[in-house]
Short mmCIF file of C-alpha atoms in Angstrom, two decimals:
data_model
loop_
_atom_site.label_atom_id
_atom_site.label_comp_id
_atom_site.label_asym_id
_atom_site.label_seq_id
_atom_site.Cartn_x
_atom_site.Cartn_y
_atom_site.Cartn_z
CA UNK A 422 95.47 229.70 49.33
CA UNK A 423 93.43 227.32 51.88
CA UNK A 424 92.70 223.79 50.27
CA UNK A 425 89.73 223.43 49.46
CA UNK A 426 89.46 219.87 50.13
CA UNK A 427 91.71 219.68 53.67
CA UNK A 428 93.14 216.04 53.82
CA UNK A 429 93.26 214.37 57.47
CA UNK A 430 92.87 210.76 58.91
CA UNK A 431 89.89 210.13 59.83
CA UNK A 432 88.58 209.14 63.92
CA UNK A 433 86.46 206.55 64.93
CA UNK A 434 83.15 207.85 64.39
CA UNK A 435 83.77 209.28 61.03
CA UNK A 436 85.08 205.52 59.71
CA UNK A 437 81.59 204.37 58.70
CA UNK A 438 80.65 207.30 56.37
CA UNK A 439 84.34 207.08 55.11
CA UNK A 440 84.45 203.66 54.47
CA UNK A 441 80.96 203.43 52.50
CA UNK A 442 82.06 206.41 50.47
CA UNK A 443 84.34 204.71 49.17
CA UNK A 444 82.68 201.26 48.55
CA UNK A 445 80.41 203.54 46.76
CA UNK A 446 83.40 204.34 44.13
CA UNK A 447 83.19 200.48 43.31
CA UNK A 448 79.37 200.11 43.43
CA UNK A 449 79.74 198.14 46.28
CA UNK A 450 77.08 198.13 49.33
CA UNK A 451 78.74 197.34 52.52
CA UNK A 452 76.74 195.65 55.09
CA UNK A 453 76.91 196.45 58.79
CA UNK A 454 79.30 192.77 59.71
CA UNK A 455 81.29 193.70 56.37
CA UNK A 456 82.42 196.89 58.00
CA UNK A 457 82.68 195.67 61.87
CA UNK A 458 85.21 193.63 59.83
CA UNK A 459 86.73 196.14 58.27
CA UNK A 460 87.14 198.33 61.25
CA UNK A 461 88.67 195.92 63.41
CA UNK A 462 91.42 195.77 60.66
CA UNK A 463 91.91 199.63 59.39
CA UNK A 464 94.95 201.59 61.01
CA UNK A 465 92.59 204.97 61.82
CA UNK A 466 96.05 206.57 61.79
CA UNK A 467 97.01 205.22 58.56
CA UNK A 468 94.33 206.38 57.14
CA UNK A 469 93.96 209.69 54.45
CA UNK A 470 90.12 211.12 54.04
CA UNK A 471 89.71 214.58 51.78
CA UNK A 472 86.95 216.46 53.41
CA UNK A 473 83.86 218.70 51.82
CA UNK A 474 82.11 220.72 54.30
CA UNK A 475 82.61 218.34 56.80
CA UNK A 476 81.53 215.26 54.29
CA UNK A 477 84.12 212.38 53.30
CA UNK A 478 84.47 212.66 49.54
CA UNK A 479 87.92 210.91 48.92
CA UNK A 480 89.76 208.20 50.72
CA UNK A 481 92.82 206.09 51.02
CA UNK A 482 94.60 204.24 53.76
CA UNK A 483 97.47 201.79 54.16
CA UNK A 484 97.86 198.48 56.30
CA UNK A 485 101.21 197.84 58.58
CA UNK A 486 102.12 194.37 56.48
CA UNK A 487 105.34 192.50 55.60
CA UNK A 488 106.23 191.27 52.11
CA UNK A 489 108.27 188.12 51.17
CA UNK A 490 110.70 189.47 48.24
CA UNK A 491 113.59 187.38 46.64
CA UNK A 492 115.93 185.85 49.29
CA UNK A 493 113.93 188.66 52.66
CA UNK A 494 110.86 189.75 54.28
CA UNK A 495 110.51 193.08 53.93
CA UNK A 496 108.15 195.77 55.52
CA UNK A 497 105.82 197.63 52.92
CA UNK A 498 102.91 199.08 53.24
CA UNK A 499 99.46 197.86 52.21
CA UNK A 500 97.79 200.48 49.76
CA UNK A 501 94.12 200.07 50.54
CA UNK A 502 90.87 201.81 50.44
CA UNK A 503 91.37 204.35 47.59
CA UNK A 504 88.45 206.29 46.01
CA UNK A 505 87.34 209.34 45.26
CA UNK A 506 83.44 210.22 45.63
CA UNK A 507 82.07 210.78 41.42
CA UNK A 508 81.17 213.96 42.22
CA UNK A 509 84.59 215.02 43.37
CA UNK A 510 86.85 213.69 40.40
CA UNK A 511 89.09 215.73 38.14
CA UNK A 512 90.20 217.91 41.27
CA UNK A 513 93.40 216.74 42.05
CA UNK A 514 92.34 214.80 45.00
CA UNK A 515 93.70 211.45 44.55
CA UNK A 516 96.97 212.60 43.15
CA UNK A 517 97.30 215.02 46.96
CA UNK A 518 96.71 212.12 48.67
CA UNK A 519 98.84 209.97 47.08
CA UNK A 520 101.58 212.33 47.32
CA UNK A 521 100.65 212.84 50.87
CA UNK A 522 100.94 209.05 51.62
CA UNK A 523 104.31 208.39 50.00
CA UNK A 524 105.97 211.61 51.59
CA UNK A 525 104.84 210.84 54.91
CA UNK A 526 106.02 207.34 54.54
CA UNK A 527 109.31 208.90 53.39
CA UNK A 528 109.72 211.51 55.89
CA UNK A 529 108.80 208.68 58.70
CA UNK A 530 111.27 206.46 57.51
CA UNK A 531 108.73 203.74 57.44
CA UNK A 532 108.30 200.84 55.07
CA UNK A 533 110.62 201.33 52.20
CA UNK A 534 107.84 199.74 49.69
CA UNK A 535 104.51 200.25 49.29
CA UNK A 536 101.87 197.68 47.59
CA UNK A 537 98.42 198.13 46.08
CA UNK A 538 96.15 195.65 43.52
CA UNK A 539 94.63 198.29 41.60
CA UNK A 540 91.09 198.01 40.31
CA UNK A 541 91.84 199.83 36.74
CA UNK A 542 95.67 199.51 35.27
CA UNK A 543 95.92 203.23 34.41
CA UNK A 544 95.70 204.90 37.31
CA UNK A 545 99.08 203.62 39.52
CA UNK A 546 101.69 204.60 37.07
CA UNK A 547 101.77 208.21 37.34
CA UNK A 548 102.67 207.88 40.92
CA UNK A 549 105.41 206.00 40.32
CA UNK A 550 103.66 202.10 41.14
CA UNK A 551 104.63 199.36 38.63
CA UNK A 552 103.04 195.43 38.09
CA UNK A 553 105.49 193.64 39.87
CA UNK A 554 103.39 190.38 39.85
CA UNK A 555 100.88 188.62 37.47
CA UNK A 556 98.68 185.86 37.89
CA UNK A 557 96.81 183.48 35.33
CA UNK A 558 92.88 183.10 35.65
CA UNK A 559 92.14 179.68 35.19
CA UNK A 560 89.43 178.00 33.45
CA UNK A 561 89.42 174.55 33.71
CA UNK A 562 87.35 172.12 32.21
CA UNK A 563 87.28 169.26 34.81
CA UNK A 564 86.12 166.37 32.17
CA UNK A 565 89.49 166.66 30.43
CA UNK A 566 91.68 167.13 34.06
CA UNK A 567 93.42 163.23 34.03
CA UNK A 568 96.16 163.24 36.11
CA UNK A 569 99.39 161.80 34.58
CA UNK A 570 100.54 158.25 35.61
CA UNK A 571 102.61 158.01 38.46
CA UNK A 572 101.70 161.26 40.35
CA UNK A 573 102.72 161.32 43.85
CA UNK A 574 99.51 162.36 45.56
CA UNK A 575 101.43 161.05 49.08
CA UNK A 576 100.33 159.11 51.84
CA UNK A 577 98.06 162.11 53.19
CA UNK A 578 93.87 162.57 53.40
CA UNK A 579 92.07 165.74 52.26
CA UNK A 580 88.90 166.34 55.53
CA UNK A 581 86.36 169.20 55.23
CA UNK A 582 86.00 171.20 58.01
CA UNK A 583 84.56 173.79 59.17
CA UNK A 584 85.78 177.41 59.61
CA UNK A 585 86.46 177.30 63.44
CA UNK A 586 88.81 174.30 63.47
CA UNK A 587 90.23 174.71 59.87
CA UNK A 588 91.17 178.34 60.71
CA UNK A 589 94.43 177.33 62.86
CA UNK A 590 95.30 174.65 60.36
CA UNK A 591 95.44 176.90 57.29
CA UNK A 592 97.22 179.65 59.39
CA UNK A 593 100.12 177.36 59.84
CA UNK A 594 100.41 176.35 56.12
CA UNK A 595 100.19 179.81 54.44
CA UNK A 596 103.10 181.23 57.13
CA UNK A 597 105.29 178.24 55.98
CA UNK A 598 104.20 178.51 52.27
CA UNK A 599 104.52 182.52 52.60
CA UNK A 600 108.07 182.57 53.15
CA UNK A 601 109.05 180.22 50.32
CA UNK A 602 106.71 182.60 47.80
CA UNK A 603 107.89 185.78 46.55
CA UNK A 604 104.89 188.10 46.50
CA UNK A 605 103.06 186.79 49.61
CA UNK A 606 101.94 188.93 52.33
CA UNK A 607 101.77 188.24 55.90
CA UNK A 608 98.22 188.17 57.53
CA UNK A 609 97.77 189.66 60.99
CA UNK A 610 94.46 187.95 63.03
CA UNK A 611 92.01 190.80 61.65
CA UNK A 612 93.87 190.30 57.99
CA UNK A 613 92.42 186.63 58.35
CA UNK A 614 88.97 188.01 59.40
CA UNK A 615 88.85 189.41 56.17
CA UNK A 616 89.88 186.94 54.06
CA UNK A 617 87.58 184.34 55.25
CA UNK A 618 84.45 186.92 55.96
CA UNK A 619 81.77 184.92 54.82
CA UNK A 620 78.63 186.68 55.06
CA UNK A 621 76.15 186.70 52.08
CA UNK A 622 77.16 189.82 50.61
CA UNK A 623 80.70 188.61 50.27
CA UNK A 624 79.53 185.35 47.96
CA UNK A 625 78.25 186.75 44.75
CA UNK A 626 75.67 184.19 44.59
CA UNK A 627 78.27 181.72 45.29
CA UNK A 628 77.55 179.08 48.23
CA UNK A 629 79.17 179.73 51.65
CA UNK A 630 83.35 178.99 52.07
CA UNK A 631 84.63 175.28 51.85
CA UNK A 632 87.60 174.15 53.85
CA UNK A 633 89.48 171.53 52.59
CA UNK A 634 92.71 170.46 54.69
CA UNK A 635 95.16 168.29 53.35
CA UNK A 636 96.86 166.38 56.52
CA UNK A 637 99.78 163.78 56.82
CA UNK A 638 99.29 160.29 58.40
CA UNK A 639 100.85 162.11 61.88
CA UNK A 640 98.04 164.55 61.32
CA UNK A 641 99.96 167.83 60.24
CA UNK A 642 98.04 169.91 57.63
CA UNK A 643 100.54 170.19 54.96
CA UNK A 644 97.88 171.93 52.19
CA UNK A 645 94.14 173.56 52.17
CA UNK A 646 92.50 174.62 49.27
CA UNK A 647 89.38 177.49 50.29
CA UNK A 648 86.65 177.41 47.47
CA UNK A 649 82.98 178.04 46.97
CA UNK A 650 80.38 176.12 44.17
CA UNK A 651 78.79 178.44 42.12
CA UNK A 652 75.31 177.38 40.75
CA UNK A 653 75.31 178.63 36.74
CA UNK A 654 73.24 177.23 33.58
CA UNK A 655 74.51 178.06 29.76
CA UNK A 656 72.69 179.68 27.04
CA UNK A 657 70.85 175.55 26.80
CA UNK A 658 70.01 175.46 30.38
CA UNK A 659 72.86 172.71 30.53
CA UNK A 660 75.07 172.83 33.65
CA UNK A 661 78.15 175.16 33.75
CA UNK A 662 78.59 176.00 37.39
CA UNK A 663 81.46 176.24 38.87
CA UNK A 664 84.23 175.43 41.72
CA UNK A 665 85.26 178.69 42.50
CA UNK A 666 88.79 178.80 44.30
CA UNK A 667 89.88 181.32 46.09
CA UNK A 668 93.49 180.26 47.72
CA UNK A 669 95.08 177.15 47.75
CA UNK A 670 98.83 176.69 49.54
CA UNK A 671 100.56 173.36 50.08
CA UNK A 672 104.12 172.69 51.75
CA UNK A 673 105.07 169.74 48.93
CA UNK A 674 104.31 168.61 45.61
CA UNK A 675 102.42 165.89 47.50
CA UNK A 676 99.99 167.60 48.89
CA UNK A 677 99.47 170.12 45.48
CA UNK A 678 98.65 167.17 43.73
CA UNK A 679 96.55 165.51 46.54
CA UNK A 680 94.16 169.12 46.29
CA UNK A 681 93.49 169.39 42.71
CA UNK A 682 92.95 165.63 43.04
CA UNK A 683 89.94 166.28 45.17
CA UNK A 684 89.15 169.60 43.49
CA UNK A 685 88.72 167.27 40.44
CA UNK A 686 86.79 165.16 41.90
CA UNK A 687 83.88 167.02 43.42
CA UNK A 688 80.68 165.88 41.23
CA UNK A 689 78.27 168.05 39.22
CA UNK A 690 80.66 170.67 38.98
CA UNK A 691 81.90 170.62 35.53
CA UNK A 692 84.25 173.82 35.59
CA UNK A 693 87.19 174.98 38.05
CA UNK A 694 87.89 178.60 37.98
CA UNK A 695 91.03 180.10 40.27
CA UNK A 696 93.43 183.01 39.66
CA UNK A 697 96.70 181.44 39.92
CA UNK A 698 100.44 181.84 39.48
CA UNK A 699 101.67 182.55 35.93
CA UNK A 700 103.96 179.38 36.32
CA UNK A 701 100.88 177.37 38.24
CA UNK A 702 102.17 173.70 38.48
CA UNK A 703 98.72 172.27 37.78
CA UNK A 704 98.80 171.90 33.75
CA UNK A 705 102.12 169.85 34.21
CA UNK A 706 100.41 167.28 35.91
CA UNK A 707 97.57 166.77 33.63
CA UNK A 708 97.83 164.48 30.43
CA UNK A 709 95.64 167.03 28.29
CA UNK A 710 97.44 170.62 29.29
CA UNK A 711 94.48 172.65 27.38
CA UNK A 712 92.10 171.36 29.73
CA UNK A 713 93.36 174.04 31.75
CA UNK A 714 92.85 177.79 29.64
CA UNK A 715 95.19 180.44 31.44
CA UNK A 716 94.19 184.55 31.01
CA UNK A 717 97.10 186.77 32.44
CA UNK A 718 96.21 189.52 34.37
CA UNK A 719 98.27 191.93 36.76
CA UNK A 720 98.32 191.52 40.26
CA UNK A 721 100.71 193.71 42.84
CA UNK A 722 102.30 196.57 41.84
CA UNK A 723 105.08 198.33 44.02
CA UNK A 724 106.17 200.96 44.63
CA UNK A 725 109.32 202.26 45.83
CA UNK A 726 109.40 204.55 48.44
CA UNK A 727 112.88 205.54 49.19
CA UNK A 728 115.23 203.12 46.19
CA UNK A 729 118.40 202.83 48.37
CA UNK A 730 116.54 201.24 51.55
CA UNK A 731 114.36 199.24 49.23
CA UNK A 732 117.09 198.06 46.93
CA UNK A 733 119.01 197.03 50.00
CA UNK A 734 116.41 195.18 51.33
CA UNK A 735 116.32 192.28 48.88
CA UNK A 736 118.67 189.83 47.65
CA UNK A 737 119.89 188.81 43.63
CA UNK A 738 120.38 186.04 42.17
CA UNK A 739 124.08 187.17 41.36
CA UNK A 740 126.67 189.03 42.75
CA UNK A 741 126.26 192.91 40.75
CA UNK A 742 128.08 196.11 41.43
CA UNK A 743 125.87 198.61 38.92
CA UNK A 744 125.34 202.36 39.07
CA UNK A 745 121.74 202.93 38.36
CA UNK A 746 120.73 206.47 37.27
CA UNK A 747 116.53 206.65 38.74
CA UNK A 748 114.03 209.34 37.65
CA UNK A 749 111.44 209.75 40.15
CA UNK A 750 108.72 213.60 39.21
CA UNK A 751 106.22 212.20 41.73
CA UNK A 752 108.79 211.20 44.86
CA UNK A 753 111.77 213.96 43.76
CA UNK A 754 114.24 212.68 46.55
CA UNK A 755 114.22 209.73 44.50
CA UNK A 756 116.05 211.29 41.86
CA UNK A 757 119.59 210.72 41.43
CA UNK A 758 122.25 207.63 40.49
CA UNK A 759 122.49 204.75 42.87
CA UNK A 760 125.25 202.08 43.17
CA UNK A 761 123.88 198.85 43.66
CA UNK A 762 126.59 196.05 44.83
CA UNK A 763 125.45 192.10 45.72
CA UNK A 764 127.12 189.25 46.28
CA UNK A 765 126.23 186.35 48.37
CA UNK A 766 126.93 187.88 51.93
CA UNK A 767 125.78 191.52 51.80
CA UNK A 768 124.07 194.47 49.46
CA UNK A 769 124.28 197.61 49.70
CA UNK A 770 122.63 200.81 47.45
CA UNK A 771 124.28 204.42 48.29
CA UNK A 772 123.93 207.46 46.22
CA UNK A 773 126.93 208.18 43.72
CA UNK A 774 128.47 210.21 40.80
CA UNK A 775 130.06 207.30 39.07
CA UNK A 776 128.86 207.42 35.27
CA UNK A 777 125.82 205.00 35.23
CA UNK A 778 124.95 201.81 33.72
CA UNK A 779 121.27 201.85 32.93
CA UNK A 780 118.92 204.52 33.08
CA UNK A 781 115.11 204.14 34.13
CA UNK A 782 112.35 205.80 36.21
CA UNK A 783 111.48 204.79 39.67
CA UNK A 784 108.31 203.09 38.30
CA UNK A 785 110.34 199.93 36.12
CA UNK A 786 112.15 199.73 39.21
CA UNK A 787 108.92 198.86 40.96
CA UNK A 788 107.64 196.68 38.28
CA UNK A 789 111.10 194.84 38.12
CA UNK A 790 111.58 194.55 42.23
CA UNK A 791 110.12 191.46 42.90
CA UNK A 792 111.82 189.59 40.06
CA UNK A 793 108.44 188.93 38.05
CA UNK A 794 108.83 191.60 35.57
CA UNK A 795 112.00 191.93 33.93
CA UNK A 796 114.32 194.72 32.85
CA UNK A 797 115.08 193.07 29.50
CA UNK A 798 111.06 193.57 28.64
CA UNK A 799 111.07 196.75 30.18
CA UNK A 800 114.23 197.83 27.97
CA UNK A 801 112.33 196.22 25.02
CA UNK A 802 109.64 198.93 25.39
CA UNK A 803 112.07 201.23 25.47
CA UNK A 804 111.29 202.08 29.32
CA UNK A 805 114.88 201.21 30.63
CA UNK A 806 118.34 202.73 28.76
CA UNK A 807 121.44 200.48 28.88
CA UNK A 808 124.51 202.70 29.13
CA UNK A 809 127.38 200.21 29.50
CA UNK A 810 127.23 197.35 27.28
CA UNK A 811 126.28 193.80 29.11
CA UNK A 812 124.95 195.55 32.15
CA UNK A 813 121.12 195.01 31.10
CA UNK A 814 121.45 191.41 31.01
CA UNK A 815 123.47 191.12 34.22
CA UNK A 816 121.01 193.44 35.97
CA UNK A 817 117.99 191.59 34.22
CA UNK A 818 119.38 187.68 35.57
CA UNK A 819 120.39 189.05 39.13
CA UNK A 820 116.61 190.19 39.55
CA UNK A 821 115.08 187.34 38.41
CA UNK A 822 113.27 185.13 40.97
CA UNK A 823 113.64 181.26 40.52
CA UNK A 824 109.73 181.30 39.89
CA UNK A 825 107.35 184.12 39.38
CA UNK A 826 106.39 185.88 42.18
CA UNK A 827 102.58 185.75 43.24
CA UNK A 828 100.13 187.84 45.16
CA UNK A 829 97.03 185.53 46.50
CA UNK A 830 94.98 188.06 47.49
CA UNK A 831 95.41 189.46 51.92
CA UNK A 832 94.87 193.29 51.44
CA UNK A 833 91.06 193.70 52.92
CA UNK A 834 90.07 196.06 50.10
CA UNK A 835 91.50 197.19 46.60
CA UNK A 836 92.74 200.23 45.61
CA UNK A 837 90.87 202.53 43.05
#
């Protein structure tokens, strides 16, 4: 039987009509320097479009990226630009094309993980993607924010600047904070165009992008905190806008404390909103913690592509030698028991017969990957099976990352 809705990537001329299709799944209008952006970023070969009569109804596409995970950098693949035109849902289209973008990254033998920051929570686990990190949405109230006595705020200044000469600054300081932060993607030159595009649309009503570079006496930037002010009146008409933001990275404690410092101290501002890491710093260094109100929300989830390569690929917290029985329905090759052996110089995940030690699906694998998630709660809801008694919690503490992985944002567009 011929599909009815062929899949293909898409060329150059098509991009524009598939890329506003599917900003048209999120009720988003994209302007003409929005997607010059975008195109100067999008891998047209990396891309998936489901065709009807000719017309782009469905989309998806993945970015060529690297991923720190505990103790490596890893390749993975950036899951971007999913959606499926309204009038084309309930066909099976998303569900071909994700099972034509993980078997073609199998079959390749390209990144052993892929990555996505899903716009709805239900959609990812059926194909096998689980939330690997969370972050904590911040409200902060900045009349209550009183630093403890004796912070370190350093020897260092915080300038404004402006985009052109902060750009090169900030660079430097999210590479070196990248690699120290589980959950951090790397960001090519057009991955930076997107982050900092700055056009009107991109604002929400929000003023344009602040710079603020924190810099050592020798004048190294060692910190930069990227925010906007966001005019807003209550129900009264009394002041409740906000400093909105958006990414923050420092190289010490120092220079942490020397940012929220100034984010404190901007006047007329009364509230601080920014989606940070579950185990953000910041309420530790306050005398009043509540001044600081924390939602948890997911972030990342991961996938694994191929579990022996991606298993490999990371290091644990403790030397383990476990046999790990995986189902995988959506990826069957997947399927089978793994051994996974760690220590301190090597790791190494082959397939086996040995009688396992814990029995899960590929997608608590994913959740658990990045050391955020752990088995333990997983097992709790009943989603992983110990078989040999003790081998959950070894298998639970040699995941575990020494803090909680985070995802600050890098992929140019989110997935469905």
């Amino acid at each position: 039987m011929t599909d009815p809705f062929p899949l293909r990537p898409i060329t150059d001329d098509e991009f524009e009509a598939w890329a506003r299709m599917v900003a048209n799944t999120y009720g988003d209008d994209r302007s003409d320097a929005e997607l010059a952006t975008e195109r100067a970023a999008i891998e047209l070969d990396r891309t998936i479009a489901a065709f009807d009569d000719g017309t782009p109804v469905a989309g998806a596409a993945a970015y060529t990226r690297s991923l720190t995970v505990p103790g490596a950098v890893m390749p993975v693949a950036g899951i971007t630009w999913v959606g499926v035109a309204p009038t084309h849902r309930r066909r099976g289209i998303l569900t071909a094309m994700m099972r034509n973008q993980l078997t073609d990254l199998h079959q390749s033998g390209r990144e052993p993980i892929a990555a996505l920051r899903p716009s709805e929570a239900a959609i990812y686990g059926r194909f096998g993607y689980g939330p690997a990190t969370r972050g904590a949405r911040l409200q902060c109230e900045k009349r209550s924010m009183h630093f403890r006595a004796g912070t370190d705020f350093g020897a260092g200044t915080i300038r404004l600047l402006g985009c052109e000469e902060a750009r090169p600054l900030i660079e430097k300081v999210y590479d070196h904070a990248r690699t120290g932060t589980v959950g951090r993607p790397d960001r090519a030159n057009h991955s930076w165009d997107s982050r900092l595009f700055d056009e009107p649309p991109a604002r929400a009503g929000a003023s344009a992008l602040r710079f603020a570079v924190h810099q050592e006496p020798n004048g190294e930037a060692t910190g930069y905190a990227l925010y906007r002010i966001k005019p807003e009146l209550d129900v009264f008409g009394n002041n409740a806008s906000a400093v909105q933001v958006v990414e923050l990275a420092a190289h010490s404690r120092q220079s942490y404390a020397a940012l929220w410092r100034f984010l404190t101290g901007i006047d007329l501002v009364p509230r601080i909103e920014y989606e940070a890491a579950v185990d953000e710093p910041l309420p530790h260094l306050l005398t009043d913690p509540r001044a600081v109100r924390s939602t948890p929300v997911d972030r990342l989830w991961v996938r694994l592509v191929d579990v022996d390569r991606a298993l490999a690929g990371r290091r644990y917290a403790t030397s383990l030698d476990l046999v790990l029985d995986v189902e995988d329905s959506f990826c069957p090759w997947n399927t089978g028991r793994y051994r996974l052996q760690a220590d301190s110089a090597a790791v190494a995940c082959e397939r086996t017969h040995a009688p396992a030690d814990l029995h899960l699906s590929s997608t608590e694998l994913g959740a658990a990957f990045l050391g955020g998630t752990t088995l333990a709660s997983l097992a709790a809801a009943g989603l992983v099976h110990e078989l040999r008694p003790g081998a959950l919690a070894r298998a639970t503490t040699a995941f575990r990352s020494a803090r909680e992985p985070f995802y600050p944002g890098g992929w140019a567009f989110p997935a469905y």
